[in-house]
CSV table of C-alpha atoms in Angstrom, one decimal:
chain,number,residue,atom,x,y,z
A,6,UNK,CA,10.6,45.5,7.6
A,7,UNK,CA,13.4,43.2,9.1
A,8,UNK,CA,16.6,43.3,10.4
A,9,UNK,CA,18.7,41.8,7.8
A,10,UNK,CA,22.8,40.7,8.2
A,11,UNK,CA,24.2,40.0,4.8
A,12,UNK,CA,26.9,38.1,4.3
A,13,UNK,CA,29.5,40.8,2.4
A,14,UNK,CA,32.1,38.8,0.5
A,15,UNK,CA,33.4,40.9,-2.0
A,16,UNK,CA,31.8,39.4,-4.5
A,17,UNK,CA,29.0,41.0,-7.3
A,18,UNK,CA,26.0,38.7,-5.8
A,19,UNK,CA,26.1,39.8,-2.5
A,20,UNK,CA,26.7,42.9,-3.3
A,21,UNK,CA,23.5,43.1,-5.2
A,22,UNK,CA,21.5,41.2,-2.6
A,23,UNK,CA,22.6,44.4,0.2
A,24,UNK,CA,21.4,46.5,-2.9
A,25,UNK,CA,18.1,44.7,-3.2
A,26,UNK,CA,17.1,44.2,0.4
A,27,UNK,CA,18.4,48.2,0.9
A,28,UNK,CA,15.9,49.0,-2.0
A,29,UNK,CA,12.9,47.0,-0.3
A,30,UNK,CA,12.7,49.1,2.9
A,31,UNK,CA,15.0,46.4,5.2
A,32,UNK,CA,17.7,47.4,8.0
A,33,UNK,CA,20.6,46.0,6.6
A,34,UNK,CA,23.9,45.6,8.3
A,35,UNK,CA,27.6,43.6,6.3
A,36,UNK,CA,29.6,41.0,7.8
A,37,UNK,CA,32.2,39.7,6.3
A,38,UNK,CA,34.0,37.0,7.3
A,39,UNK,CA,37.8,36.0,7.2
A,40,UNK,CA,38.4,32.1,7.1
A,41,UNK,CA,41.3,31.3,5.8
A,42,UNK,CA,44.9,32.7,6.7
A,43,UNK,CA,46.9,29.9,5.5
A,44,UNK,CA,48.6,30.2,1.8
A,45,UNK,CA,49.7,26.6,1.5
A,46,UNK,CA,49.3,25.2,-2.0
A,47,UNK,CA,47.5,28.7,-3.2
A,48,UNK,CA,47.4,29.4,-7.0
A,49,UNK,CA,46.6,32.7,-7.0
A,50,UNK,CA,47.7,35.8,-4.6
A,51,UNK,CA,49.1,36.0,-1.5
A,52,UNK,CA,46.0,37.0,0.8
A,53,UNK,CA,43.4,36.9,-1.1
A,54,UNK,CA,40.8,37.8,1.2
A,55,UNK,CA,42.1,41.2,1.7
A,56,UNK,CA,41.6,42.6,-1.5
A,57,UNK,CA,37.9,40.5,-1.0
A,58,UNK,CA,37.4,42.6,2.4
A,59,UNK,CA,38.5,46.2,0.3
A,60,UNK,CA,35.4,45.1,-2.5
A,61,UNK,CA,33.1,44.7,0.6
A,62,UNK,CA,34.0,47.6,2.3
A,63,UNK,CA,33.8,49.7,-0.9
A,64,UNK,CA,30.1,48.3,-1.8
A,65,UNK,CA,28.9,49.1,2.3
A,66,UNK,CA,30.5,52.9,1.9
A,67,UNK,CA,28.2,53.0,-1.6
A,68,UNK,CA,25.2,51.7,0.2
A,69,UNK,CA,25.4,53.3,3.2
A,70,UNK,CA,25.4,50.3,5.8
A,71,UNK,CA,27.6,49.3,8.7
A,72,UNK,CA,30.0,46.9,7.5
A,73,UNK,CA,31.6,44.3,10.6
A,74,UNK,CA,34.4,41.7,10.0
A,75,UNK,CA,34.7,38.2,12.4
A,76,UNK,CA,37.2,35.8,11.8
A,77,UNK,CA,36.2,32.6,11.6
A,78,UNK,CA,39.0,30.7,10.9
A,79,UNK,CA,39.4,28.3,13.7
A,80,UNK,CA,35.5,27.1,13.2
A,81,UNK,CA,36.7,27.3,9.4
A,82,UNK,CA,40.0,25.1,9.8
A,83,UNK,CA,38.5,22.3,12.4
A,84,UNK,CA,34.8,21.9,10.5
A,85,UNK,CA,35.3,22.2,6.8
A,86,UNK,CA,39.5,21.6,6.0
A,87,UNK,CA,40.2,19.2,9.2
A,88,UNK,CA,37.5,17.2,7.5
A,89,UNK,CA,38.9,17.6,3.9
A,90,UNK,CA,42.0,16.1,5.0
A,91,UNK,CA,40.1,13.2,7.0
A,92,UNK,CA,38.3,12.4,4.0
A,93,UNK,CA,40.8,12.6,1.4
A,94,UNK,CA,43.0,10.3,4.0
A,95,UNK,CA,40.2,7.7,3.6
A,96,UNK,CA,40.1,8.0,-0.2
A,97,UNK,CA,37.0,9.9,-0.6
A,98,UNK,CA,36.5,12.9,-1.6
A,99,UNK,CA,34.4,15.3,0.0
A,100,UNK,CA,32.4,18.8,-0.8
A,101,UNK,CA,33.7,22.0,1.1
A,102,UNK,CA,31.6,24.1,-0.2
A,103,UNK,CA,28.4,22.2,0.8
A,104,UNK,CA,30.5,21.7,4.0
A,105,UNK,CA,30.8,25.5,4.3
A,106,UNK,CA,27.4,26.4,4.1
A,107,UNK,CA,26.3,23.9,6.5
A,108,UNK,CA,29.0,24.7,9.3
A,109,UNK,CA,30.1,28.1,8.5
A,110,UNK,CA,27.2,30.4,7.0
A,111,UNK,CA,24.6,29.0,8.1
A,112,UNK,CA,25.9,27.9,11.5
A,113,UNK,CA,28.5,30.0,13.2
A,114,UNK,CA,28.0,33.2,11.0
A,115,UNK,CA,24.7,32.8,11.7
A,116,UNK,CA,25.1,32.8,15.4
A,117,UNK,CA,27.4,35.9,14.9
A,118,UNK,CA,24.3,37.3,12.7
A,119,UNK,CA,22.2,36.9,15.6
A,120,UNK,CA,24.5,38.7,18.0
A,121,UNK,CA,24.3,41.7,15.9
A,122,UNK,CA,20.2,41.8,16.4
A,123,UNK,CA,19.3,40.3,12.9
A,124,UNK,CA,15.8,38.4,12.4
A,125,UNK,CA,17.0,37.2,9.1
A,126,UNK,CA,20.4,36.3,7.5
A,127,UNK,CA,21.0,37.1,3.5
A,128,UNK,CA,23.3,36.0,1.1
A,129,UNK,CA,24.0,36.1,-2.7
A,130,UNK,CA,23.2,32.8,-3.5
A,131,UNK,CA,21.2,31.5,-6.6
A,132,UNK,CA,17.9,29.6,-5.0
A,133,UNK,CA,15.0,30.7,-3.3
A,134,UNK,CA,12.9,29.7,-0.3
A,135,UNK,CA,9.1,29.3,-0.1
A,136,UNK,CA,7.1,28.3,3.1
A,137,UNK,CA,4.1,25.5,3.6
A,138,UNK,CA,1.9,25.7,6.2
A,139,UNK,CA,1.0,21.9,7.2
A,140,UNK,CA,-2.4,20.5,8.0
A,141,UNK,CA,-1.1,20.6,12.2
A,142,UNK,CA,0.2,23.7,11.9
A,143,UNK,CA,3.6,23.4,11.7
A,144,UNK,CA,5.6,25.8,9.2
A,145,UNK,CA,8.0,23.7,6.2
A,146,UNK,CA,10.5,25.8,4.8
A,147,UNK,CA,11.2,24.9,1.0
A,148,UNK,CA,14.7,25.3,-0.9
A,149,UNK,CA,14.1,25.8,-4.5
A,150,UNK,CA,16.0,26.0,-7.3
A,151,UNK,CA,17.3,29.7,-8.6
A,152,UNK,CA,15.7,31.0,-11.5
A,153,UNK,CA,19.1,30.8,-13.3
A,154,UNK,CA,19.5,27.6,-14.5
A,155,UNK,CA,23.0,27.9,-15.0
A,156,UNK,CA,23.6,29.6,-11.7
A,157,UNK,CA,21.6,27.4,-9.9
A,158,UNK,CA,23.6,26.8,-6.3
A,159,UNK,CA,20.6,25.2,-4.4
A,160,UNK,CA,22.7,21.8,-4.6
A,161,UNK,CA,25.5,23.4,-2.2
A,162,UNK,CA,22.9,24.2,0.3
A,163,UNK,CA,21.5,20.4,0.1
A,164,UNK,CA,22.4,19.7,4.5
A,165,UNK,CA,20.9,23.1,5.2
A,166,UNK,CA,18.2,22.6,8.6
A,167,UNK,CA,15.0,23.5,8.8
A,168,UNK,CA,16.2,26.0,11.4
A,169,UNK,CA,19.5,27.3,9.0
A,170,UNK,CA,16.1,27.6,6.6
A,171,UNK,CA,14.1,29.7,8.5
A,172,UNK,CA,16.7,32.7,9.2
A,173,UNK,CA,17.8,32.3,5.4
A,174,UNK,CA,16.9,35.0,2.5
A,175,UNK,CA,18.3,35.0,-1.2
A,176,UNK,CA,17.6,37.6,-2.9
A,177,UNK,CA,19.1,37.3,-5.9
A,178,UNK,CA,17.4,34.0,-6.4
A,179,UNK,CA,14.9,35.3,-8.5
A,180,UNK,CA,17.6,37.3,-11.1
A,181,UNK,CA,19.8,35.6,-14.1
A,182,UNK,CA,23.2,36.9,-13.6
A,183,UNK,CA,23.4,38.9,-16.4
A,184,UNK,CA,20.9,41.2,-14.6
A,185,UNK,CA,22.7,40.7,-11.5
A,186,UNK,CA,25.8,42.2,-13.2
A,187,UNK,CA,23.9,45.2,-14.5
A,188,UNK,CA,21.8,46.1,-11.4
A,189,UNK,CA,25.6,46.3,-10.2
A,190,UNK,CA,27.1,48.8,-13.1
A,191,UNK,CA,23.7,50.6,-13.1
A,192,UNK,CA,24.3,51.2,-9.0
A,193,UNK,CA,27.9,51.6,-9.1
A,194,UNK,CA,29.1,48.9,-7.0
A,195,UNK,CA,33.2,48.5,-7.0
A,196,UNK,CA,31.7,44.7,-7.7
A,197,UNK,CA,30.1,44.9,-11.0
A,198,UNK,CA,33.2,43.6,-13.0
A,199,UNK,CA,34.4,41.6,-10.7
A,200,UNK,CA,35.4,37.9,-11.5
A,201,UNK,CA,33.1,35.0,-9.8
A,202,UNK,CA,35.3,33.5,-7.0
A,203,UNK,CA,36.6,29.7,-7.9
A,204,UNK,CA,38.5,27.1,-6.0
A,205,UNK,CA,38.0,25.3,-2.4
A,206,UNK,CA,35.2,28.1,-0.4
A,207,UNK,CA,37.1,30.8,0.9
A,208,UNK,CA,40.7,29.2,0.4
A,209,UNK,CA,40.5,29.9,-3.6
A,210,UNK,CA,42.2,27.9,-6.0
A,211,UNK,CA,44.7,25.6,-5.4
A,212,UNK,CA,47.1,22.8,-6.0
A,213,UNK,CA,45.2,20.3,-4.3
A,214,UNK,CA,48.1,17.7,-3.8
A,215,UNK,CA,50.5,20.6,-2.3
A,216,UNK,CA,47.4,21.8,-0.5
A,217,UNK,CA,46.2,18.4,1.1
A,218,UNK,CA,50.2,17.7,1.7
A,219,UNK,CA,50.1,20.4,5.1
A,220,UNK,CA,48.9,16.7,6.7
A,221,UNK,CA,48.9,14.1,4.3
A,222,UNK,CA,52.1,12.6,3.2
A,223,UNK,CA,53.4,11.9,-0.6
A,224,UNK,CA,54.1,8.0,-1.3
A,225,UNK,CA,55.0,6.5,-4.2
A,226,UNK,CA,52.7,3.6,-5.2
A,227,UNK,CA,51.8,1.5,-8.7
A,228,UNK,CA,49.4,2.8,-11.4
A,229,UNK,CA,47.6,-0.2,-12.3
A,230,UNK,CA,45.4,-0.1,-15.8
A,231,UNK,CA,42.0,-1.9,-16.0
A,232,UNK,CA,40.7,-3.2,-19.6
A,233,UNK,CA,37.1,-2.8,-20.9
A,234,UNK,CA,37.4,-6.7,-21.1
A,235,UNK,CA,37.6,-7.1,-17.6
A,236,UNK,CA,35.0,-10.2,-17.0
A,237,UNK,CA,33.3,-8.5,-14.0
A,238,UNK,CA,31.9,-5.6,-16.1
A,239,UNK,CA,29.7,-8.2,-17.9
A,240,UNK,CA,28.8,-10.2,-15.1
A,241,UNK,CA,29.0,-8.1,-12.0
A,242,UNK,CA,26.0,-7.1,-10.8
A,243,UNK,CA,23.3,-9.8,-9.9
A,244,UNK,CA,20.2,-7.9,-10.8
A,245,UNK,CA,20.8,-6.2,-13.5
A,246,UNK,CA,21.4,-7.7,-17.0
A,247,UNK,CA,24.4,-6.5,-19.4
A,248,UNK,CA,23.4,-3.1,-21.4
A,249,UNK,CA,24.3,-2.7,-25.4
A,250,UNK,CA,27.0,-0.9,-24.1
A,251,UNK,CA,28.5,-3.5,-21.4
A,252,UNK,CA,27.4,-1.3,-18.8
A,253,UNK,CA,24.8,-2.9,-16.3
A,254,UNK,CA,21.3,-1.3,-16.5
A,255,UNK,CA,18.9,-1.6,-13.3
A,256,UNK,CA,16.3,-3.5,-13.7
A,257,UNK,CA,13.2,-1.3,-14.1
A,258,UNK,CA,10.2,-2.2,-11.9
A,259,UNK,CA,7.0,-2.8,-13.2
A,260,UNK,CA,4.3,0.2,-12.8
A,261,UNK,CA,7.4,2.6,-11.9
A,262,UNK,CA,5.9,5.6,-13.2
A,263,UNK,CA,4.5,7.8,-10.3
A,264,UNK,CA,5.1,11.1,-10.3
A,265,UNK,CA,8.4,12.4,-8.6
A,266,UNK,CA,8.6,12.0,-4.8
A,267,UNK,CA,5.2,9.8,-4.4
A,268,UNK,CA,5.9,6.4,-2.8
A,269,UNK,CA,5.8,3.2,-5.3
A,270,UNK,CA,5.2,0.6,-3.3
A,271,UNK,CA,5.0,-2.1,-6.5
A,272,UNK,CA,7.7,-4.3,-7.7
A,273,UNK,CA,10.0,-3.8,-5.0
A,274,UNK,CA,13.7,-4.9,-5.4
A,275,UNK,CA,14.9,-6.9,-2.4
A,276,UNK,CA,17.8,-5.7,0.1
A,277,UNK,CA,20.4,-7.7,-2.0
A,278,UNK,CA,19.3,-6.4,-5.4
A,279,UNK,CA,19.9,-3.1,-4.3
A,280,UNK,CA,23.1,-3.7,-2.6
A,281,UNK,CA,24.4,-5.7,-5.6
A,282,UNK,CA,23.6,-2.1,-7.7
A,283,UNK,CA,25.2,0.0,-5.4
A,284,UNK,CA,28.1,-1.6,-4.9
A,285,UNK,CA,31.2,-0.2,-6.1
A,286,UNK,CA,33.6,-1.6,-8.7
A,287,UNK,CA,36.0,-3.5,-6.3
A,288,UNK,CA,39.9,-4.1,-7.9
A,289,UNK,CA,42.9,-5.8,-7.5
A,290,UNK,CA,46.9,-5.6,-8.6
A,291,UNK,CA,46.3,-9.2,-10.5
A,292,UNK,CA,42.8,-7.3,-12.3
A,293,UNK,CA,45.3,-5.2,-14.2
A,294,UNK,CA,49.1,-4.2,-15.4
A,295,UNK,CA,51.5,-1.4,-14.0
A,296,UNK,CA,51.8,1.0,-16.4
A,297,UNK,CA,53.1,4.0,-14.1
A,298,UNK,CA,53.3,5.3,-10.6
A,299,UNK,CA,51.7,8.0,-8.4
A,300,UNK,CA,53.0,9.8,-5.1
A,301,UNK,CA,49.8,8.9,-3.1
A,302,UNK,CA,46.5,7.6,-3.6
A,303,UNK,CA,44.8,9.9,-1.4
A,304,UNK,CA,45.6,12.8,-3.9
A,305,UNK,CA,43.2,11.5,-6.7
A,306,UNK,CA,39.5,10.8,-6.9
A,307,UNK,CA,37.3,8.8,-9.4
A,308,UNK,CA,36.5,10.3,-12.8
A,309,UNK,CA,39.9,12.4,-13.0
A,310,UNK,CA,42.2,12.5,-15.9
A,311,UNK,CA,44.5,14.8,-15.6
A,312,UNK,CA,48.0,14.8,-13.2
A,313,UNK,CA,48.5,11.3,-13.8
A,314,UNK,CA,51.8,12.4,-16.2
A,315,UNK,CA,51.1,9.5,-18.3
A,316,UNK,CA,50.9,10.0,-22.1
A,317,UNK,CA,50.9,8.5,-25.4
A,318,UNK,CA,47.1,7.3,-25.3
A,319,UNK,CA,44.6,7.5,-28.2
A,320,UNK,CA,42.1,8.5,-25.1
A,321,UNK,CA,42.5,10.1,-21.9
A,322,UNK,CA,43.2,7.7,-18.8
A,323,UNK,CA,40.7,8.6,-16.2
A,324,UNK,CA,40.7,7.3,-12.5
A,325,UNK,CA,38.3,4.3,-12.0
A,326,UNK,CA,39.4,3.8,-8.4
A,327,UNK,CA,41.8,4.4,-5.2
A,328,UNK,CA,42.5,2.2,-2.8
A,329,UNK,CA,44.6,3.9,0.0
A,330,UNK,CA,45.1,0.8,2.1
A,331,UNK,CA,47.3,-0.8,-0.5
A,332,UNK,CA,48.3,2.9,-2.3
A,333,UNK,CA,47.0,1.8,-5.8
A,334,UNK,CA,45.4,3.7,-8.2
A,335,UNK,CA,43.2,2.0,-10.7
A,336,UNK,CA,42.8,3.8,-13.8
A,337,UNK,CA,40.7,2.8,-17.4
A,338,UNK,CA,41.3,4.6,-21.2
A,339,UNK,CA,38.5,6.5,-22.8
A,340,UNK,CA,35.4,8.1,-21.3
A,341,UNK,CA,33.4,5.4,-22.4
A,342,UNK,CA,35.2,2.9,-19.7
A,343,UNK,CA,32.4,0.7,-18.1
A,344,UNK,CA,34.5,1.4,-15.2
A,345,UNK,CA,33.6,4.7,-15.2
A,346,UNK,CA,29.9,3.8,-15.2
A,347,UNK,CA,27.6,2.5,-12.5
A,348,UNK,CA,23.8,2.3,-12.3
A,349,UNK,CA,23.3,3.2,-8.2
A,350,UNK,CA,24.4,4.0,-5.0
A,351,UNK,CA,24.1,3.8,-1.6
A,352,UNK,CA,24.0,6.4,1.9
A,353,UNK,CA,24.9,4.9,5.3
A,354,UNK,CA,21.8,5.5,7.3
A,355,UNK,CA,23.1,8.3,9.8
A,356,UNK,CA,24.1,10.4,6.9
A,357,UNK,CA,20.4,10.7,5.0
A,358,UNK,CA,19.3,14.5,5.3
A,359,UNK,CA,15.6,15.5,4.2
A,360,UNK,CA,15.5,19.5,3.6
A,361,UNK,CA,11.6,18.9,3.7
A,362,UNK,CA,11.1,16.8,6.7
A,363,UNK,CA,7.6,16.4,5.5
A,364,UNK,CA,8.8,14.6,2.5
A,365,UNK,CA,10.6,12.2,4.5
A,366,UNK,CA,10.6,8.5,3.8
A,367,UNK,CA,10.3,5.4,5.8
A,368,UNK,CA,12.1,2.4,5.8
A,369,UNK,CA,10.8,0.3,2.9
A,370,UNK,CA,9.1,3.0,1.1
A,371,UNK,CA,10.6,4.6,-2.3
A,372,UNK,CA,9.9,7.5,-4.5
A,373,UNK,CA,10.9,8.6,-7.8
A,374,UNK,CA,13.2,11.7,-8.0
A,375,UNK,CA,15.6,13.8,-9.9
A,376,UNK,CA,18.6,13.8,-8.5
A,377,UNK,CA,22.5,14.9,-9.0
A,378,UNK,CA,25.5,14.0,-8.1
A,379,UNK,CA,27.7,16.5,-8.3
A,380,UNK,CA,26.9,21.0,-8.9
A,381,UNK,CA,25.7,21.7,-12.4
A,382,UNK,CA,24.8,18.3,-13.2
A,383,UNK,CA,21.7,18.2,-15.2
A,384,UNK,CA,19.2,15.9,-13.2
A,385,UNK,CA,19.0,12.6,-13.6
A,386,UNK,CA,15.6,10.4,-13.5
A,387,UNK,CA,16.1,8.0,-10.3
A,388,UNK,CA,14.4,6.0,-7.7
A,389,UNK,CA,15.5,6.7,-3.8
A,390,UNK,CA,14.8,3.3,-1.6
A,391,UNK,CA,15.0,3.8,1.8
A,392,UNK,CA,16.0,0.6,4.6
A,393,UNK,CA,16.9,-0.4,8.0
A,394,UNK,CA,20.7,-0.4,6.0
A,395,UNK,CA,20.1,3.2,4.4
A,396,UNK,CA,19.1,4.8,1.2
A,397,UNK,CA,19.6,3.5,-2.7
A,398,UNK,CA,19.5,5.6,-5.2
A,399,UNK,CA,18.9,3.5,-8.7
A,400,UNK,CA,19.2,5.2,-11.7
A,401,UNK,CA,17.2,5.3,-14.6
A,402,UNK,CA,20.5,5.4,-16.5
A,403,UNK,CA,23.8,4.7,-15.4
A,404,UNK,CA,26.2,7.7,-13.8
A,405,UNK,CA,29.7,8.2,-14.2
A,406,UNK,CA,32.2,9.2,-11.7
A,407,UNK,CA,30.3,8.0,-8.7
A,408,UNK,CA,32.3,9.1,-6.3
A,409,UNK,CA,31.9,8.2,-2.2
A,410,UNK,CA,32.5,11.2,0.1
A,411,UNK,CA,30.6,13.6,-2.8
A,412,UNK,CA,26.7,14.7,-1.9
A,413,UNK,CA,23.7,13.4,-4.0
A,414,UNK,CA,20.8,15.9,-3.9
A,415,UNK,CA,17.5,14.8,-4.8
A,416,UNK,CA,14.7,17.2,-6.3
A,417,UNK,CA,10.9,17.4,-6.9
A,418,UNK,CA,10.4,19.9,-9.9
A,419,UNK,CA,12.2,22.7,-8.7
A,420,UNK,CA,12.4,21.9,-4.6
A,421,UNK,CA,15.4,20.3,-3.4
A,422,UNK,CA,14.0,17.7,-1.1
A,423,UNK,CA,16.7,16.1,0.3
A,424,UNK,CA,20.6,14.7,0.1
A,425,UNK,CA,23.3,12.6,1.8
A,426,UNK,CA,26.9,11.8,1.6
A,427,UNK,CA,27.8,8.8,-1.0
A,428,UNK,CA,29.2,6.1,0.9
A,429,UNK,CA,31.2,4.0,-1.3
């Protein structure tokens, strides 16, 4: 059996993942980790890691294991919030928990794991991890889907390495969380009823404006409204043709049906197709009317409806756009808003990631996948392209609330087989 540090949040998954890895004969030691000091902009409680530190040391005392706190919080500030409030600055809007896993847990905990003598590193998250031994030898490590579909977290460990891989266990990746939650009552863990943690990893819930406002200033600027009518949704895009809708559908290559993540070489688009699809809907003041104002751009992100303070609609305004150069925020009625809508996108070459280096693509190949844009969205039918200028994803049908800074995370059946940061 192994040597086994489990990350001990104070949460009812990891509690149950100690339990589990106890019950299969491992040496199992807790760390928990402090990250966050800082209340700024909090919605709930004043520290809340301290009552999440009591849970953890509560479950370790039930299950008989060493329990040992670090505090990351520096590593935590400079790698996942420094970078928040760089992005945000920029107008994008980026993912801190996929952030966190990538820098935090699987990077400097892990190191911290290591200290402590461990040959593997556990925590409660929903997925699993399977191995492949290649043709040359080489061991792949696989990051699957959990078995509970609606727990499923394998898309906030899309950056993960194949080295973060290979220290990894989750054992609760098999389980549905209602079994989670009674292996809990059953064993008596202080965790069983607890409430799932929500909000920004390890800072909780907050008011994101008075959060991001510890470095990025309020300033009044023009809310400017874009019609449905707007010419450029009907004739935007030069390779696609106008939908029923008045959305643009990609054009769909002849042949294009081989099985997900096997090169289809036929029926190519060129470079400038696939940059026309990707492309972002581009605005200007003269495109549309003031109808309100906003205390900085940088505070909203595409697809958002609510915190504009602007009422007396049939349909909810939702945000089509930012532009934080000019501080104007672009903003359509009704879900249905082709502005909302957009049938691809692109990643900037340096910021494509394959989980499965084996599955890796060259420039000029592509592949069918299923991929999503955002956690918990069911997976969409897509082609990945890959270039010299990056990787397109095209969409068998178009996506709303693209959103640059945000990860797509593209799948094979149930393995996640790669991801990288929306550009634009």
């Amino acid at each position: 059996m192994a040597r086994v540090v489990i990350g001990l949040s104070g949460g009812v998954d990891s509690s149950v993942a100690a339990y589990l890895l106890k019950q299969q004969g491992h040496e199992v030691t807790g760390l928990f980790m402090i990250n966050w000091h800082d209340t700024t902009g909090t919605l709930e409680g004043d520290c809340p890691w301290h009552d999440d530190r009591v849970f953890a040391e509560l479950v370790a005392k039930k299950l008989d294991i060493a329990l040992h706190v670090v505090d990351l919080s520096a590593d935590y500030r400079t790698r996942v919030v420094d970078y928040m409030f760089s992005e945000y600055g920029k107008g994008r809007t980026p993912n801190p928990d996929v952030l966190c896993n990538r820098e935090i847990k699987f990077d400097v905990f892990l190191r911290e794991a290591l200290k402590l003598g461990a040959d593997f590193v556990a925590t409660g998250h929903y997925c699993r991890k399977a191995e492949e031994r290649l043709p040359d030898g080489r061991t792949v490590y696989k990051l699957l889907a959990g078995a509970d579909p609606n727990k499923d977290q394998s898309y906030f460990l899309c950056q993960l390495s194949q080295e973060q891989l290979r220290y990894a266990m989750f054992p609760v990746g098999e389980l549905l969380k209602p079994e989670v939650r009674r292996i809990a009552a059953e064993q008596g863990l202080a965790t069983a009823r607890r409430k799932d943690s929500q909000g920004i990893c390890f800072v909780g819930k907050v008011d994101l404006p008075v959060f991001l406002q510890q470095k990025l200033a309020s300033k009044k600027g023009n809310i400017h409204e874009i019609l449905p009518s707007w010419p450029k949704y009907r004739n935007g895009l030069p390779a696609g043709q106008p939908a029923q809708n008045g959305t643009l559908a990609p054009a769909q290559a002849a042949g294009d049906t081989a099985p997900a993540g096997q090169p289809v070489p036929e029926a190519e688009p060129t470079d400038g197709q696939l940059e026309a699809l990707a492309a972002p809907w581009r605005y200007t003041v003269r495109d549309g009317k003031k109808i309100g104002e906003h205390n900085g751009a940088h505070f909203y992100t595409i697809g958002q409806r609510k915190g504009l303070g602007i009422g007396g609609r049939r349909e909810s305004l939702f945000i089509l756009a930012t532009d934080t150069a000019q501080n104007v925020v672009y903003v359509g009625e009704g879900d249905a808003h082709p502005g909302l809508w957009r049938p691809a996108l692109h990643i900037a070459p340096g910021e494509i990631h394959w989980v499965n280096p084996a599955r890796a693509l060259s420039p000029g190949q592509s592949a069918r996948f299923s991929v999503r844009i955002r956690y918990r969205q069911p997976l969409q039918g897509a082609r990945l392209f890959v270039r010299d200028e990056g990787a397109y994803l095209v969409f068998d049908t178009p996506q709303r609330g693209i959103t640059p800074g945000q990860f797509a995370a593209w799948y094979d059946g149930d393995e996640l087989i790669g991801s990288g940061v929306i550009a634009e």
